[in-house]
Coordinates of C-alpha atoms in Angstrom, one line a residue:
M1 CA 54.4 -55.0 -34.4
T2 CA 55.0 -52.8 -37.4
S3 CA 52.5 -52.2 -40.1
T4 CA 51.8 -50.0 -43.2
L5 CA 49.8 -46.9 -42.5
L6 CA 48.2 -44.2 -44.6
V7 CA 48.6 -40.8 -43.0
T8 CA 46.3 -38.1 -44.6
G9 CA 47.7 -34.6 -44.2
G10 CA 51.0 -36.1 -43.2
A11 CA 53.0 -33.2 -44.4
G12 CA 51.3 -30.8 -42.0
Y13 CA 52.4 -29.7 -38.5
I14 CA 51.0 -32.6 -36.4
G15 CA 51.2 -35.0 -39.3
S16 CA 54.9 -34.6 -39.9
H17 CA 55.7 -35.1 -36.3
T18 CA 53.5 -38.2 -36.1
C19 CA 55.3 -39.5 -39.2
I20 CA 58.6 -39.2 -37.3
E21 CA 57.3 -41.3 -34.5
L22 CA 55.8 -43.9 -36.8
L23 CA 59.0 -44.3 -38.9
Q24 CA 61.2 -44.5 -35.8
E25 CA 59.0 -47.3 -34.6
G26 CA 59.5 -49.2 -37.8
H27 CA 56.2 -48.6 -39.5
Q28 CA 55.9 -48.0 -43.3
V29 CA 54.3 -44.6 -43.9
V30 CA 52.3 -43.5 -46.9
V31 CA 51.4 -39.8 -46.9
L32 CA 48.5 -38.2 -48.8
D33 CA 48.6 -34.4 -48.7
N34 CA 47.3 -31.7 -51.0
L35 CA 49.9 -29.2 -49.6
S36 CA 47.3 -26.5 -49.2
N37 CA 48.8 -25.6 -45.8
S38 CA 51.9 -27.6 -45.7
S39 CA 55.2 -28.2 -47.6
P40 CA 56.9 -31.3 -49.1
E41 CA 60.1 -30.0 -47.4
A42 CA 58.6 -31.2 -44.1
L43 CA 58.8 -34.7 -45.4
H44 CA 62.4 -34.2 -46.5
R45 CA 63.1 -33.2 -43.0
V46 CA 61.3 -36.2 -41.6
E47 CA 63.6 -38.4 -43.7
A48 CA 66.7 -36.4 -42.5
I49 CA 65.7 -37.1 -38.9
T50 CA 64.7 -40.8 -39.3
S51 CA 66.9 -41.9 -42.2
K52 CA 63.7 -43.3 -43.7
A53 CA 61.6 -41.8 -46.5
P54 CA 57.8 -41.8 -46.3
I55 CA 56.0 -42.6 -49.5
F56 CA 54.5 -39.2 -50.6
I57 CA 51.4 -38.8 -52.8
E58 CA 50.3 -35.3 -53.6
G59 CA 46.5 -35.2 -53.8
D60 CA 43.2 -34.4 -52.2
I61 CA 41.4 -36.6 -49.8
R62 CA 38.1 -35.7 -51.5
N63 CA 39.2 -37.6 -54.7
P64 CA 37.7 -41.1 -54.4
A65 CA 39.6 -42.5 -57.3
L66 CA 42.9 -41.4 -55.8
V67 CA 42.0 -42.8 -52.4
R68 CA 40.8 -46.1 -53.9
D69 CA 44.1 -46.4 -55.9
I70 CA 46.2 -45.7 -52.8
L71 CA 44.4 -48.3 -50.8
A72 CA 44.7 -50.9 -53.5
R73 CA 48.4 -50.2 -54.1
Y74 CA 49.7 -50.1 -50.6
N75 CA 47.0 -52.0 -48.6
P76 CA 47.5 -50.1 -45.3
E77 CA 46.4 -51.7 -42.1
H78 CA 45.5 -48.5 -40.3
I79 CA 44.7 -44.9 -41.3
I80 CA 45.6 -41.8 -39.4
H81 CA 43.4 -39.0 -40.6
F82 CA 44.7 -35.5 -40.2
A83 CA 43.7 -33.9 -43.5
G84 CA 41.5 -30.9 -43.1
L85 CA 41.3 -27.2 -42.4
K86 CA 41.9 -26.0 -38.9
A87 CA 41.6 -22.3 -38.3
V88 CA 38.7 -21.0 -36.1
G89 CA 38.7 -17.5 -37.4
E90 CA 39.0 -18.5 -41.0
S91 CA 36.1 -21.0 -40.6
V92 CA 33.8 -18.2 -39.5
K93 CA 34.6 -16.3 -42.8
K94 CA 34.7 -19.4 -45.0
P95 CA 32.4 -22.0 -43.5
L96 CA 31.6 -23.9 -46.7
D97 CA 35.3 -24.6 -47.2
Y98 CA 35.5 -26.2 -43.8
Y99 CA 32.4 -28.4 -44.3
A100 CA 33.7 -29.4 -47.8
N101 CA 37.2 -30.3 -46.6
N102 CA 36.6 -31.6 -43.1
V103 CA 33.3 -33.4 -43.5
S104 CA 33.2 -34.4 -47.1
G105 CA 36.8 -35.4 -47.1
T106 CA 36.2 -37.8 -44.2
L107 CA 33.1 -39.1 -45.8
V108 CA 35.0 -40.0 -49.0
L109 CA 37.8 -41.6 -47.0
C110 CA 35.4 -43.8 -44.9
Q111 CA 33.5 -44.9 -48.0
E112 CA 36.6 -46.0 -49.7
M113 CA 37.9 -47.7 -46.6
A114 CA 34.8 -49.7 -46.2
A115 CA 34.8 -50.7 -49.9
H116 CA 38.4 -51.9 -49.4
G117 CA 37.7 -53.8 -46.3
L118 CA 39.8 -51.6 -44.0
F119 CA 38.1 -50.6 -40.7
N120 CA 40.9 -49.1 -38.5
L121 CA 40.9 -45.3 -38.2
V122 CA 42.5 -42.7 -36.0
F123 CA 40.6 -39.4 -36.4
S124 CA 42.2 -36.1 -35.6
S125 CA 39.4 -34.2 -33.7
S126 CA 39.6 -31.2 -31.5
A127 CA 38.6 -29.8 -28.1
T128 CA 36.4 -27.4 -29.9
V129 CA 33.7 -30.1 -30.0
Y130 CA 33.1 -29.2 -26.3
G131 CA 32.0 -25.7 -27.2
D132 CA 32.1 -23.4 -24.2
P133 CA 32.2 -25.9 -21.3
A134 CA 30.1 -25.4 -18.2
S135 CA 33.0 -26.5 -16.0
L136 CA 36.7 -27.3 -16.1
P137 CA 38.6 -29.5 -16.6
I138 CA 36.9 -31.1 -19.6
R139 CA 36.2 -34.9 -19.6
E140 CA 35.3 -37.0 -22.6
N141 CA 31.7 -37.5 -21.5
F142 CA 30.9 -33.7 -21.3
P143 CA 28.1 -32.5 -23.6
R144 CA 29.3 -31.6 -27.0
S145 CA 28.5 -28.4 -29.0
A146 CA 30.5 -25.9 -31.0
T147 CA 30.9 -22.2 -31.2
N148 CA 32.3 -21.9 -34.7
P149 CA 32.2 -23.8 -38.1
Y150 CA 35.6 -25.4 -37.5
G151 CA 34.3 -27.0 -34.3
R152 CA 31.0 -27.9 -35.9
S153 CA 32.8 -29.7 -38.8
K154 CA 34.7 -31.8 -36.3
L155 CA 31.6 -32.5 -34.3
M156 CA 29.7 -33.5 -37.5
V157 CA 32.5 -35.9 -38.3
E158 CA 32.4 -37.4 -34.8
R159 CA 28.7 -37.9 -35.1
M160 CA 29.2 -39.5 -38.6
L161 CA 31.7 -41.9 -37.2
E162 CA 29.5 -42.9 -34.3
D163 CA 26.6 -43.7 -36.7
L164 CA 29.1 -45.6 -38.9
Y165 CA 30.2 -47.7 -36.0
L166 CA 26.7 -48.4 -34.9
S167 CA 25.9 -49.6 -38.4
D168 CA 29.0 -51.8 -38.6
P169 CA 30.9 -53.0 -35.5
R170 CA 33.9 -54.1 -37.6
W171 CA 35.1 -50.6 -37.3
N172 CA 37.8 -49.6 -34.7
I173 CA 37.8 -45.8 -34.5
A174 CA 40.0 -43.8 -32.1
I175 CA 38.8 -40.2 -31.9
L176 CA 41.6 -38.0 -30.4
R177 CA 40.4 -34.6 -29.2
Y178 CA 43.5 -32.3 -29.3
F179 CA 43.8 -29.3 -27.1
N180 CA 46.4 -26.8 -28.3
P181 CA 49.5 -28.2 -30.0
A182 CA 52.7 -26.1 -29.6
G183 CA 56.5 -26.5 -29.9
A184 CA 58.5 -28.3 -32.5
H185 CA 60.7 -31.3 -32.9
P186 CA 63.8 -30.9 -30.7
S187 CA 66.1 -31.1 -33.7
G188 CA 64.8 -27.8 -34.9
L189 CA 64.3 -29.3 -38.3
V190 CA 60.5 -29.8 -38.2
G191 CA 57.9 -27.3 -36.8
E192 CA 54.8 -25.3 -37.5
D193 CA 55.0 -23.3 -40.8
P194 CA 51.7 -21.5 -41.5
A195 CA 51.1 -20.7 -45.2
D196 CA 49.8 -17.3 -44.3
I197 CA 49.2 -15.2 -41.2
P198 CA 49.4 -17.7 -38.3
N199 CA 46.1 -18.6 -36.7
N200 CA 47.7 -20.2 -33.6
L201 CA 49.3 -18.2 -30.8
V202 CA 52.8 -19.7 -30.6
P203 CA 53.8 -19.5 -34.3
Y204 CA 52.5 -15.9 -34.3
I205 CA 54.6 -15.1 -31.2
S206 CA 57.6 -16.8 -32.9
Q207 CA 57.3 -14.7 -36.0
V208 CA 57.1 -11.5 -33.9
A209 CA 60.3 -12.6 -32.2
T210 CA 62.1 -13.0 -35.5
G211 CA 60.8 -9.7 -36.9
R212 CA 58.4 -11.2 -39.5
R213 CA 55.5 -9.6 -37.6
E214 CA 55.5 -6.3 -35.8
K215 CA 53.5 -7.2 -32.8
L216 CA 51.2 -9.8 -31.3
Q217 CA 47.5 -9.1 -31.4
V218 CA 45.8 -10.4 -28.2
F219 CA 42.1 -11.1 -28.9
G220 CA 40.4 -9.7 -25.8
N221 CA 41.6 -8.7 -22.3
D222 CA 38.2 -8.8 -20.7
W223 CA 37.7 -12.5 -20.5
S224 CA 36.6 -14.0 -17.1
T225 CA 40.2 -15.3 -16.4
A226 CA 42.9 -14.3 -14.0
D227 CA 44.6 -11.8 -16.3
G228 CA 41.7 -11.2 -18.7
T229 CA 43.2 -13.1 -21.6
G230 CA 42.1 -16.4 -23.0
V231 CA 43.3 -19.6 -21.2
R232 CA 44.1 -22.8 -23.2
D233 CA 45.7 -26.2 -22.6
Y234 CA 48.9 -26.3 -24.5
I235 CA 50.5 -29.7 -25.4
H236 CA 53.9 -30.3 -26.9
V237 CA 53.4 -31.6 -30.5
V238 CA 55.9 -34.5 -29.9
D239 CA 53.7 -35.6 -26.9
L240 CA 50.7 -35.3 -29.2
A241 CA 52.4 -37.4 -31.9
R242 CA 53.2 -40.1 -29.4
G243 CA 49.5 -40.3 -28.5
H244 CA 48.7 -41.5 -32.0
L245 CA 51.0 -44.5 -31.5
C246 CA 49.2 -45.4 -28.3
A247 CA 45.8 -45.1 -30.2
L248 CA 47.1 -47.5 -32.9
R249 CA 47.7 -50.1 -30.2
Q250 CA 44.0 -49.6 -29.1
L251 CA 42.9 -50.3 -32.7
S252 CA 45.0 -53.4 -32.8
Q253 CA 43.2 -54.6 -29.7
G254 CA 39.8 -54.0 -31.1
C255 CA 38.7 -50.9 -29.2
G256 CA 35.5 -50.3 -31.1
L257 CA 34.8 -46.6 -31.1
K258 CA 36.3 -44.5 -28.3
A259 CA 37.3 -40.8 -27.8
W260 CA 40.2 -39.6 -25.8
N261 CA 41.4 -36.1 -24.8
L262 CA 45.1 -35.3 -25.5
G263 CA 46.1 -32.4 -23.4
L264 CA 48.5 -31.3 -20.7
G265 CA 45.8 -31.0 -18.1
R266 CA 46.2 -27.4 -17.1
G267 CA 45.6 -24.0 -18.7
Y268 CA 47.9 -21.1 -19.5
S269 CA 46.7 -17.6 -20.5
V270 CA 47.9 -15.8 -23.5
L271 CA 50.1 -13.5 -21.4
E272 CA 51.5 -16.5 -19.5
V273 CA 52.5 -18.0 -22.9
V274 CA 54.1 -14.7 -23.9
S275 CA 56.1 -14.6 -20.7
A276 CA 57.2 -18.2 -21.2
F277 CA 58.3 -17.6 -24.7
E278 CA 60.3 -14.4 -23.7
K279 CA 62.1 -16.4 -21.0
A280 CA 62.9 -19.2 -23.5
S281 CA 64.0 -16.9 -26.3
G282 CA 65.5 -13.9 -24.6
Q283 CA 63.3 -11.8 -26.9
T284 CA 60.8 -9.2 -26.0
I285 CA 57.3 -9.8 -27.5
P286 CA 55.4 -6.5 -28.1
Y287 CA 51.7 -7.0 -28.1
Q288 CA 48.4 -5.0 -28.2
F289 CA 44.9 -5.9 -27.2
V290 CA 42.3 -6.0 -29.8
D291 CA 38.6 -7.1 -29.9
R292 CA 37.7 -10.6 -29.1
R293 CA 37.7 -13.0 -32.0
P294 CA 34.4 -14.5 -33.2
G295 CA 33.9 -18.1 -32.1
D296 CA 36.4 -17.9 -29.1
I297 CA 35.7 -18.9 -25.5
A298 CA 37.3 -17.8 -22.2
A299 CA 39.0 -21.0 -21.1
C300 CA 39.6 -24.6 -22.0
W301 CA 41.7 -27.3 -20.6
A302 CA 41.6 -31.1 -20.4
D303 CA 41.1 -33.9 -17.9
P304 CA 43.5 -36.4 -19.4
A305 CA 42.8 -39.2 -16.9
S306 CA 41.2 -41.5 -19.5
S307 CA 44.1 -41.2 -21.9
Q308 CA 46.5 -42.0 -19.0
K309 CA 44.5 -45.0 -18.1
D310 CA 43.4 -46.4 -21.4
L311 CA 46.2 -45.3 -23.8
Q312 CA 49.0 -45.5 -21.1
W313 CA 49.8 -42.0 -22.4
S314 CA 50.6 -38.7 -20.6
A315 CA 52.1 -35.5 -21.7
E316 CA 55.8 -35.3 -20.6
K317 CA 56.9 -31.9 -21.8
G318 CA 55.9 -28.6 -20.1
I319 CA 55.4 -25.1 -21.3
E320 CA 59.1 -24.2 -21.0
E321 CA 60.1 -27.0 -23.3
M322 CA 57.3 -26.1 -25.8
M323 CA 58.5 -22.5 -26.0
A324 CA 62.2 -23.5 -26.2
D325 CA 61.6 -26.0 -29.0
A326 CA 59.3 -23.5 -30.9
W327 CA 62.0 -20.8 -30.7
R328 CA 64.7 -23.2 -31.8
W329 CA 62.6 -24.1 -34.9
Q330 CA 61.7 -20.5 -35.7
S331 CA 65.1 -19.0 -35.1
T332 CA 66.9 -21.5 -37.3
N333 CA 64.1 -21.5 -39.9
P334 CA 63.0 -17.8 -39.9
D335 CA 61.1 -18.3 -43.2
G336 CA 59.9 -21.7 -42.4
Y337 CA 60.5 -24.5 -45.0
S338 CA 61.0 -22.0 -47.9
R339 CA 64.8 -21.8 -47.5
L340 CA 66.9 -24.8 -46.4
S341 CA 66.4 -28.0 -48.3
G342 CA 66.9 -31.6 -47.1
P343 CA 67.3 -34.8 -49.1
E344 CA 66.1 -34.3 -52.7
R345 CA 64.5 -37.8 -53.1
L346 CA 60.9 -38.5 -52.3
R347 CA 59.0 -41.4 -53.8
K348 CA 55.8 -40.2 -55.6
L349 CA 52.9 -42.2 -57.0
D350 CA 52.9 -41.6 -60.8
R351 CA 49.5 -40.4 -61.9

């Protein structure tokens, strides 16, 4: 069954890939994005891939009048909420920005949803809510904490949504805890395009491979892991996007409030990722070890059993495909979205 959806942050990395999956399934998609770390060109590319244009509204999720207007005009049945800041290191330097965007933005969105009588929400959370886990792999019922302001902002929102659901059981809320998205759409048209120095490993490696960066900085080689570098669960962004469609089906069935891990279910070290990228690209990636980054942990990977059981979802693409697709995107778009242009037409809300 198709529906109208509002996707906040839909021009971003995960948002744009999710828009592709939604449009290909026949949904009408309305995107709200302030373009602080994204480009409208991503939505041109989404249209080029799907032959369908999302409705695009440039604006901030923290503007209640704007959110109210969008809900009244388009009357979406579900909201997928990506909008927010997402860099661990930056959050340590600018914590107030993270609380303002991630917590206050979600507060405004939920207030306007309730006033409109809309109670179906998919929330983009993060594995950082588990803090430094006592054991691995991580299950959804593990204790939650956070080691940095980004993680605390996500955890605050989760707690807020739990309180909201307890106060009003009309809500259906799917909390999706992402591990480490990587890769790009296999077309090479849509991928990760950081506005500044990449905060995530794979786009940084990609930019080193194309010559935009001199070398990769590896934050610590003295972690308690097999090769001394940090270990993370990397999940292909297309697999991650598919997980949101599975979550929408749960909302339609009246899931109440439920959290699910979206991850591959195994960890790779920084040096293993570098090796996989070198194999996929044929490029040598120079790197140097530097001090550990504040807020980081040694290792983190998911137990995805609940997602497999409840959502009927599992990651299908491995590390080799992630690196091959990331290289295809970066090598054909060495400057990200700033050069090639897609269809010129996007529908905007006049304000």
